[in-house]
Every structure is written in structure tokens, then in C-alpha cells.
JSON list of C-alpha atoms and ligand atoms in Angstrom, two decimals:
[
{"chain": "E", "resi": 169, "resn": "UNK", "atom": "CA", "xyz": [-11.62, -31.28, 57.78]},
{"chain": "E", "resi": 170, "resn": "UNK", "atom": "CA", "xyz": [-14.96, -30.37, 59.30]},
{"chain": "E", "resi": 171, "resn": "UNK", "atom": "CA", "xyz": [-15.97, -26.77, 59.88]},
{"chain": "E", "resi": 172, "resn": "UNK", "atom": "CA", "xyz": [-17.37, -26.11, 63.36]},
{"chain": "E", "resi": 173, "resn": "UNK", "atom": "CA", "xyz": [-20.12, -23.70, 62.37]},
{"chain": "E", "resi": 174, "resn": "UNK", "atom": "CA", "xyz": [-21.19, -25.51, 59.18]},
{"chain": "E", "resi": 175, "resn": "UNK", "atom": "CA", "xyz": [-24.65, -27.08, 59.26]},
{"chain": "E", "resi": 176, "resn": "UNK", "atom": "CA", "xyz": [-23.92, -29.39, 56.31]},
{"chain": "E", "resi": 177, "resn": "UNK", "atom": "CA", "xyz": [-20.77, -30.72, 58.06]},
{"chain": "E", "resi": 178, "resn": "UNK", "atom": "CA", "xyz": [-22.99, -31.61, 61.01]},
{"chain": "E", "resi": 179, "resn": "UNK", "atom": "CA", "xyz": [-25.68, -33.20, 58.83]},
{"chain": "E", "resi": 180, "resn": "UNK", "atom": "CA", "xyz": [-23.18, -35.08, 56.64]},
{"chain": "E", "resi": 181, "resn": "UNK", "atom": "CA", "xyz": [-21.51, -36.54, 59.72]},
{"chain": "E", "resi": 182, "resn": "UNK", "atom": "CA", "xyz": [-24.74, -37.47, 61.48]},
{"chain": "E", "resi": 183, "resn": "UNK", "atom": "CA", "xyz": [-24.54, -34.88, 64.30]},
{"chain": "E", "resi": 184, "resn": "UNK", "atom": "CA", "xyz": [-27.82, -33.38, 63.08]},
{"chain": "E", "resi": 185, "resn": "UNK", "atom": "CA", "xyz": [-30.45, -35.89, 61.94]},
{"chain": "E", "resi": 186, "resn": "UNK", "atom": "CA", "xyz": [-31.62, -35.89, 58.33]},
{"chain": "E", "resi": 187, "resn": "UNK", "atom": "CA", "xyz": [-33.69, -38.00, 55.99]},
{"chain": "E", "resi": 188, "resn": "UNK", "atom": "CA", "xyz": [-30.77, -39.97, 54.61]},
{"chain": "E", "resi": 189, "resn": "UNK", "atom": "CA", "xyz": [-31.16, -41.77, 51.28]},
{"chain": "E", "resi": 190, "resn": "UNK", "atom": "CA", "xyz": [-27.61, -43.04, 51.02]},
{"chain": "E", "resi": 191, "resn": "UNK", "atom": "CA", "xyz": [-24.32, -42.95, 52.94]},
{"chain": "E", "resi": 192, "resn": "UNK", "atom": "CA", "xyz": [-20.78, -44.12, 52.32]},
{"chain": "E", "resi": 193, "resn": "UNK", "atom": "CA", "xyz": [-17.35, -43.11, 53.65]},
{"chain": "E", "resi": 194, "resn": "UNK", "atom": "CA", "xyz": [-17.23, -39.95, 51.53]},
{"chain": "E", "resi": 195, "resn": "UNK", "atom": "CA", "xyz": [-20.84, -38.76, 51.15]},
{"chain": "E", "resi": 196, "resn": "UNK", "atom": "CA", "xyz": [-24.31, -38.56, 52.64]},
{"chain": "E", "resi": 197, "resn": "UNK", "atom": "CA", "xyz": [-27.36, -38.00, 50.43]},
{"chain": "E", "resi": 198, "resn": "UNK", "atom": "CA", "xyz": [-30.26, -36.27, 52.20]},
{"chain": "E", "resi": 199, "resn": "UNK", "atom": "CA", "xyz": [-33.69, -34.96, 51.35]},
{"chain": "E", "resi": 200, "resn": "UNK", "atom": "CA", "xyz": [-33.72, -31.16, 50.94]},
{"chain": "E", "resi": 201, "resn": "UNK", "atom": "CA", "xyz": [-35.91, -29.45, 53.57]},
{"chain": "E", "resi": 202, "resn": "UNK", "atom": "CA", "xyz": [-37.12, -26.88, 51.04]},
{"chain": "E", "resi": 203, "resn": "UNK", "atom": "CA", "xyz": [-37.65, -29.11, 48.03]},
{"chain": "E", "resi": 204, "resn": "UNK", "atom": "CA", "xyz": [-38.25, -27.82, 44.52]},
{"chain": "E", "resi": 205, "resn": "UNK", "atom": "CA", "xyz": [-40.12, -31.06, 43.80]},
{"chain": "E", "resi": 206, "resn": "UNK", "atom": "CA", "xyz": [-40.96, -34.34, 45.51]},
{"chain": "E", "resi": 207, "resn": "UNK", "atom": "CA", "xyz": [-37.71, -36.17, 46.22]},
{"chain": "E", "resi": 208, "resn": "UNK", "atom": "CA", "xyz": [-35.34, -33.17, 45.83]},
{"chain": "E", "resi": 209, "resn": "UNK", "atom": "CA", "xyz": [-32.15, -34.38, 47.48]},
{"chain": "E", "resi": 210, "resn": "UNK", "atom": "CA", "xyz": [-28.60, -33.15, 48.14]},
{"chain": "E", "resi": 211, "resn": "UNK", "atom": "CA", "xyz": [-25.29, -34.99, 47.88]},
{"chain": "E", "resi": 212, "resn": "UNK", "atom": "CA", "xyz": [-23.02, -33.76, 50.69]},
{"chain": "E", "resi": 213, "resn": "UNK", "atom": "CA", "xyz": [-19.35, -34.66, 51.09]},
{"chain": "E", "resi": 214, "resn": "UNK", "atom": "CA", "xyz": [-18.50, -35.57, 54.69]},
{"chain": "E", "resi": 215, "resn": "UNK", "atom": "CA", "xyz": [-15.46, -33.27, 54.64]},
{"chain": "E", "resi": 216, "resn": "UNK", "atom": "CA", "xyz": [-15.89, -29.52, 54.36]},
{"chain": "E", "resi": 217, "resn": "UNK", "atom": "CA", "xyz": [-15.28, -27.97, 50.94]},
{"chain": "E", "resi": 218, "resn": "UNK", "atom": "CA", "xyz": [-16.97, -24.63, 50.40]},
{"chain": "E", "resi": 219, "resn": "UNK", "atom": "CA", "xyz": [-17.60, -25.11, 46.69]},
{"chain": "E", "resi": 220, "resn": "UNK", "atom": "CA", "xyz": [-16.54, -26.84, 43.47]},
{"chain": "E", "resi": 221, "resn": "UNK", "atom": "CA", "xyz": [-13.25, -24.96, 43.38]},
{"chain": "E", "resi": 222, "resn": "UNK", "atom": "CA", "xyz": [-12.23, -26.47, 46.72]},
{"chain": "E", "resi": 223, "resn": "UNK", "atom": "CA", "xyz": [-13.52, -29.99, 46.01]},
{"chain": "E", "resi": 224, "resn": "UNK", "atom": "CA", "xyz": [-10.63, -32.40, 45.32]},
{"chain": "E", "resi": 225, "resn": "UNK", "atom": "CA", "xyz": [-10.62, -34.02, 41.87]},
{"chain": "E", "resi": 226, "resn": "UNK", "atom": "CA", "xyz": [-11.14, -37.56, 43.12]},
{"chain": "E", "resi": 227, "resn": "UNK", "atom": "CA", "xyz": [-14.29, -36.52, 45.00]},
{"chain": "E", "resi": 228, "resn": "UNK", "atom": "CA", "xyz": [-15.49, -34.56, 41.97]},
{"chain": "E", "resi": 229, "resn": "UNK", "atom": "CA", "xyz": [-15.35, -37.79, 40.00]},
{"chain": "E", "resi": 230, "resn": "UNK", "atom": "CA", "xyz": [-17.06, -39.77, 42.75]},
{"chain": "E", "resi": 231, "resn": "UNK", "atom": "CA", "xyz": [-19.84, -37.24, 43.13]},
{"chain": "E", "resi": 232, "resn": "UNK", "atom": "CA", "xyz": [-20.91, -37.58, 39.50]},
{"chain": "E", "resi": 233, "resn": "UNK", "atom": "CA", "xyz": [-20.90, -41.38, 39.73]},
{"chain": "E", "resi": 234, "resn": "UNK", "atom": "CA", "xyz": [-23.07, -41.15, 42.83]},
{"chain": "E", "resi": 235, "resn": "UNK", "atom": "CA", "xyz": [-25.39, -38.66, 41.12]},
{"chain": "E", "resi": 236, "resn": "UNK", "atom": "CA", "xyz": [-25.93, -41.14, 38.30]},
{"chain": "E", "resi": 237, "resn": "UNK", "atom": "CA", "xyz": [-26.68, -43.94, 40.74]},
{"chain": "E", "resi": 238, "resn": "UNK", "atom": "CA", "xyz": [-29.11, -41.81, 42.78]},
{"chain": "E", "resi": 239, "resn": "UNK", "atom": "CA", "xyz": [-30.83, -40.36, 39.70]},
{"chain": "E", "resi": 240, "resn": "UNK", "atom": "CA", "xyz": [-31.37, -43.86, 38.35]},
{"chain": "E", "resi": 241, "resn": "UNK", "atom": "CA", "xyz": [-32.77, -45.18, 41.65]},
{"chain": "E", "resi": 242, "resn": "UNK", "atom": "CA", "xyz": [-34.95, -42.12, 42.28]},
{"chain": "E", "resi": 243, "resn": "UNK", "atom": "CA", "xyz": [-36.35, -42.13, 38.75]},
{"chain": "E", "resi": 244, "resn": "UNK", "atom": "CA", "xyz": [-37.24, -45.79, 39.09]},
{"chain": "E", "resi": 245, "resn": "UNK", "atom": "CA", "xyz": [-38.80, -45.42, 42.55]},
{"chain": "E", "resi": 246, "resn": "UNK", "atom": "CA", "xyz": [-40.51, -42.04, 42.20]},
{"chain": "E", "resi": 247, "resn": "UNK", "atom": "CA", "xyz": [-41.56, -42.40, 38.59]},
{"chain": "E", "resi": 248, "resn": "UNK", "atom": "CA", "xyz": [-40.38, -38.91, 37.69]},
{"chain": "E", "resi": 249, "resn": "UNK", "atom": "CA", "xyz": [-40.32, -37.79, 34.07]},
{"chain": "E", "resi": 250, "resn": "UNK", "atom": "CA", "xyz": [-36.96, -36.03, 34.04]},
{"chain": "E", "resi": 251, "resn": "UNK", "atom": "CA", "xyz": [-34.10, -35.01, 36.28]},
{"chain": "E", "resi": 252, "resn": "UNK", "atom": "CA", "xyz": [-31.98, -31.91, 36.92]},
{"chain": "E", "resi": 253, "resn": "UNK", "atom": "CA", "xyz": [-28.54, -31.81, 38.53]},
{"chain": "E", "resi": 254, "resn": "UNK", "atom": "CA", "xyz": [-27.87, -28.34, 39.92]},
{"chain": "E", "resi": 255, "resn": "UNK", "atom": "CA", "xyz": [-24.75, -27.13, 41.68]},
{"chain": "E", "resi": 256, "resn": "UNK", "atom": "CA", "xyz": [-24.36, -23.50, 42.76]},
{"chain": "E", "resi": 257, "resn": "UNK", "atom": "CA", "xyz": [-21.03, -21.83, 43.52]},
{"chain": "E", "resi": 258, "resn": "UNK", "atom": "CA", "xyz": [-20.96, -18.39, 45.12]},
{"chain": "E", "resi": 259, "resn": "UNK", "atom": "CA", "xyz": [-23.72, -16.08, 46.25]},
{"chain": "E", "resi": 260, "resn": "UNK", "atom": "CA", "xyz": [-24.07, -14.61, 42.74]},
{"chain": "E", "resi": 261, "resn": "UNK", "atom": "CA", "xyz": [-24.80, -18.10, 41.44]},
{"chain": "E", "resi": 262, "resn": "UNK", "atom": "CA", "xyz": [-27.44, -18.73, 44.11]},
{"chain": "E", "resi": 263, "resn": "UNK", "atom": "CA", "xyz": [-25.37, -20.62, 46.68]},
{"chain": "E", "resi": 264, "resn": "UNK", "atom": "CA", "xyz": [-26.82, -20.16, 50.16]},
{"chain": "E", "resi": 265, "resn": "UNK", "atom": "CA", "xyz": [-25.03, -22.90, 52.11]},
{"chain": "E", "resi": 266, "resn": "UNK", "atom": "CA", "xyz": [-21.28, -22.71, 51.71]},
{"chain": "E", "resi": 267, "resn": "UNK", "atom": "CA", "xyz": [-20.49, -26.42, 51.94]},
{"chain": "E", "resi": 268, "resn": "UNK", "atom": "CA", "xyz": [-20.33, -28.07, 48.51]},
{"chain": "E", "resi": 269, "resn": "UNK", "atom": "CA", "xyz": [-23.57, -29.83, 47.56]},
{"chain": "E", "resi": 270, "resn": "UNK", "atom": "CA", "xyz": [-25.08, -31.22, 44.39]},
{"chain": "E", "resi": 271, "resn": "UNK", "atom": "CA", "xyz": [-28.84, -30.90, 44.02]},
{"chain": "E", "resi": 272, "resn": "UNK", "atom": "CA", "xyz": [-30.70, -33.96, 42.69]},
{"chain": "E", "resi": 273, "resn": "UNK", "atom": "CA", "xyz": [-34.04, -32.68, 41.43]},
{"chain": "E", "resi": 274, "resn": "UNK", "atom": "CA", "xyz": [-36.62, -35.10, 40.04]},
{"chain": "E", "resi": 275, "resn": "UNK", "atom": "CA", "xyz": [-38.90, -33.44, 37.50]},
{"chain": "E", "resi": 276, "resn": "UNK", "atom": "CA", "xyz": [-42.56, -34.25, 36.89]},
{"chain": "E", "resi": 277, "resn": "UNK", "atom": "CA", "xyz": [-44.65, -33.24, 33.93]},
{"chain": "E", "resi": 278, "resn": "UNK", "atom": "CA", "xyz": [-46.51, -30.07, 34.88]},
{"chain": "E", "resi": 279, "resn": "UNK", "atom": "CA", "xyz": [-44.50, -29.51, 38.10]},
{"chain": "E", "resi": 280, "resn": "UNK", "atom": "CA", "xyz": [-44.38, -25.74, 37.37]},
{"chain": "E", "resi": 281, "resn": "UNK", "atom": "CA", "xyz": [-40.77, -25.40, 38.52]},
{"chain": "E", "resi": 282, "resn": "UNK", "atom": "CA", "xyz": [-38.33, -23.29, 36.52]},
{"chain": "E", "resi": 283, "resn": "UNK", "atom": "CA", "xyz": [-34.65, -24.13, 36.43]},
{"chain": "E", "resi": 284, "resn": "UNK", "atom": "CA", "xyz": [-33.14, -22.17, 33.60]},
{"chain": "E", "resi": 285, "resn": "UNK", "atom": "CA", "xyz": [-31.91, -18.96, 32.07]},
{"chain": "E", "resi": 286, "resn": "UNK", "atom": "CA", "xyz": [-32.83, -16.40, 29.46]},
{"chain": "E", "resi": 287, "resn": "UNK", "atom": "CA", "xyz": [-30.80, -17.33, 26.35]},
{"chain": "E", "resi": 288, "resn": "UNK", "atom": "CA", "xyz": [-28.52, -14.62, 24.91]},
{"chain": "E", "resi": 289, "resn": "UNK", "atom": "CA", "xyz": [-27.70, -14.17, 21.21]},
{"chain": "E", "resi": 290, "resn": "UNK", "atom": "CA", "xyz": [-23.96, -13.49, 20.83]},
{"chain": "E", "resi": 291, "resn": "UNK", "atom": "CA", "xyz": [-22.36, -12.95, 17.43]},
{"chain": "E", "resi": 292, "resn": "UNK", "atom": "CA", "xyz": [-19.72, -15.39, 16.14]},
{"chain": "E", "resi": 293, "resn": "UNK", "atom": "CA", "xyz": [-17.13, -12.68, 16.88]},
{"chain": "E", "resi": 294, "resn": "UNK", "atom": "CA", "xyz": [-18.27, -12.34, 20.46]},
{"chain": "E", "resi": 295, "resn": "UNK", "atom": "CA", "xyz": [-18.18, -16.14, 20.89]},
{"chain": "E", "resi": 296, "resn": "UNK", "atom": "CA", "xyz": [-14.64, -16.17, 19.43]},
{"chain": "E", "resi": 297, "resn": "UNK", "atom": "CA", "xyz": [-13.52, -13.45, 21.89]},
{"chain": "E", "resi": 298, "resn": "UNK", "atom": "CA", "xyz": [-14.98, -15.37, 24.82]},
{"chain": "E", "resi": 299, "resn": "UNK", "atom": "CA", "xyz": [-13.36, -18.60, 23.69]},
{"chain": "E", "resi": 300, "resn": "UNK", "atom": "CA", "xyz": [-9.99, -16.81, 23.45]},
{"chain": "E", "resi": 301, "resn": "UNK", "atom": "CA", "xyz": [-10.47, -15.39, 26.91]},
{"chain": "E", "resi": 302, "resn": "UNK", "atom": "CA", "xyz": [-11.02, -18.85, 28.36]},
{"chain": "E", "resi": 303, "resn": "UNK", "atom": "CA", "xyz": [-8.46, -21.02, 26.58]},
{"chain": "O", "resi": 472, "resn": "AMP", "atom": "P1", "xyz": [-27.97, -23.68, 47.56]},
{"chain": "O", "resi": 472, "resn": "AMP", "atom": "O1", "xyz": [-28.89, -22.50, 47.38]},
{"chain": "O", "resi": 472, "resn": "AMP", "atom": "O2", "xyz": [-27.50, -24.29, 46.29]},
{"chain": "O", "resi": 472, "resn": "AMP", "atom": "O3", "xyz": [-26.82, -23.33, 48.49]},
{"chain": "O", "resi": 472, "resn": "AMP", "atom": "O4", "xyz": [-28.84, -24.80, 48.24]},
{"chain": "O", "resi": 472, "resn": "AMP", "atom": "C1", "xyz": [-29.03, -24.93, 49.61]},
{"chain": "O", "resi": 472, "resn": "AMP", "atom": "C2", "xyz": [-30.13, -25.94, 49.79]},
{"chain": "O", "resi": 472, "resn": "AMP", "atom": "O5", "xyz": [-30.04, -26.46, 51.09]},
{"chain": "O", "resi": 472, "resn": "AMP", "atom": "C3", "xyz": [-31.55, -25.38, 49.63]},
{"chain": "O", "resi": 472, "resn": "AMP", "atom": "O6", "xyz": [-32.24, -26.13, 48.64]},
{"chain": "O", "resi": 472, "resn": "AMP", "atom": "C4", "xyz": [-32.16, -25.56, 51.01]},
{"chain": "O", "resi": 472, "resn": "AMP", "atom": "O7", "xyz": [-33.52, -25.88, 50.96]},
{"chain": "O", "resi": 472, "resn": "AMP", "atom": "C5", "xyz": [-31.33, -26.68, 51.57]},
{"chain": "O", "resi": 472, "resn": "AMP", "atom": "N1", "xyz": [-31.20, -26.72, 53.02]},
{"chain": "O", "resi": 472, "resn": "AMP", "atom": "C6", "xyz": [-30.81, -25.72, 53.84]},
{"chain": "O", "resi": 472, "resn": "AMP", "atom": "N2", "xyz": [-30.73, -26.15, 55.11]},
{"chain": "O", "resi": 472, "resn": "AMP", "atom": "C7", "xyz": [-31.05, -27.47, 55.09]},
{"chain": "O", "resi": 472, "resn": "AMP", "atom": "C8", "xyz": [-31.15, -28.49, 56.09]},
{"chain": "O", "resi": 472, "resn": "AMP", "atom": "N3", "xyz": [-30.91, -28.23, 57.38]},
{"chain": "O", "resi": 472, "resn": "AMP", "atom": "N4", "xyz": [-31.51, -29.73, 55.70]},
{"chain": "O", "resi": 472, "resn": "AMP", "atom": "C9", "xyz": [-31.77, -29.99, 54.40]},
{"chain": "O", "resi": 472, "resn": "AMP", "atom": "N5", "xyz": [-31.69, -29.09, 53.41]},
{"chain": "O", "resi": 472, "resn": "AMP", "atom": "C10", "xyz": [-31.35, -27.84, 53.75]},
{"chain": "O", "resi": 473, "resn": "ZN", "atom": "ZN1", "xyz": [-19.20, -28.01, 55.99]}
]
């Protein structure tokens, strides 16, 4: 299903033009308009899924395969020194467009970007409690 008021539905399906790097029946890969680095791109499914929780399993598998293919091609062509895959779910996690997308972010030595977190220092007991909460 497409969502009428979703900009990424329109881009993914070609109703709004984009700098497209790749397209198949399930996905379009476009350059991000507010790139973290040169070549920052987004993998967009053509159907509307708000986030990872809504994404069907078969597409979740396909998206990682496509990420590997794109990362390989982009690294070769752009000569980047590293690569981040980033995928935000929910406003708290930094999601601003509520149509699933996977960020492909080439990294260059000295690019001054920060993608990370401040590490915590839990005790073994705390880690055990968390593990038991999850599984
Ligand atoms: P997120 O914060 O994970 O939801 O990422 C949204 C991303 O979409 C940001 O990196 C934006 O720069 C990018 N973005 C928003 N609108 C457009 C657009 N029309 N075309 C390309 N990228 C976009
Ligand atoms: Zn959408």
C-alpha cells in the first residue's frame, strides 16, 4: 500500500523526482537531500511501512542484501574509508520521515561527522537483569 500524504511513497514510486542510484520492483535508492557526507543515500521500499516493526520479514532480508551491494559499489566508486548503516525507528530514536528507510553513509577520514553514543558502564548484575527482561 502507498500512503497518500507520504513524501517517501511519492519518491519511491517516481511521482517526485530524485537522484536515483538504483531501482528494482521492491526498492528505490536515492541520494539524501541533507547528506551527512558525500554520497549519503537512502534505501526506500516502494510500499509504505512506517518503520522496522511494520516491514515484512522478506523485505527486511532483501534490504540488507541491497545495503551490502550498494555499500560495495559506493565504496569502490567514491573511495570512502568506511561506511555506516543507520536506521531510525520512532521520534525518540531520531526518525523524522515515517516511511521505513535505511541510511547508507559513506565515511571519509577526517569527515568530522559523529554517529554514535556515550557508552554506559552497567554491572554484570544489571546486564543479567536486562537480558532476563528481553528473553
Ligand atoms: P530520519 O531522520 O532517519 O527519518 O531520516 C530522514 C532523512 O531523509 C534525512 O537524512 C533527510 O535529509 C532525508 N530527506 C528528507 N526529505 C527528503 C527528500 N525529499 N529527498 C531526499 N532525502 C530527504
Ligand atoms: Zn510512505
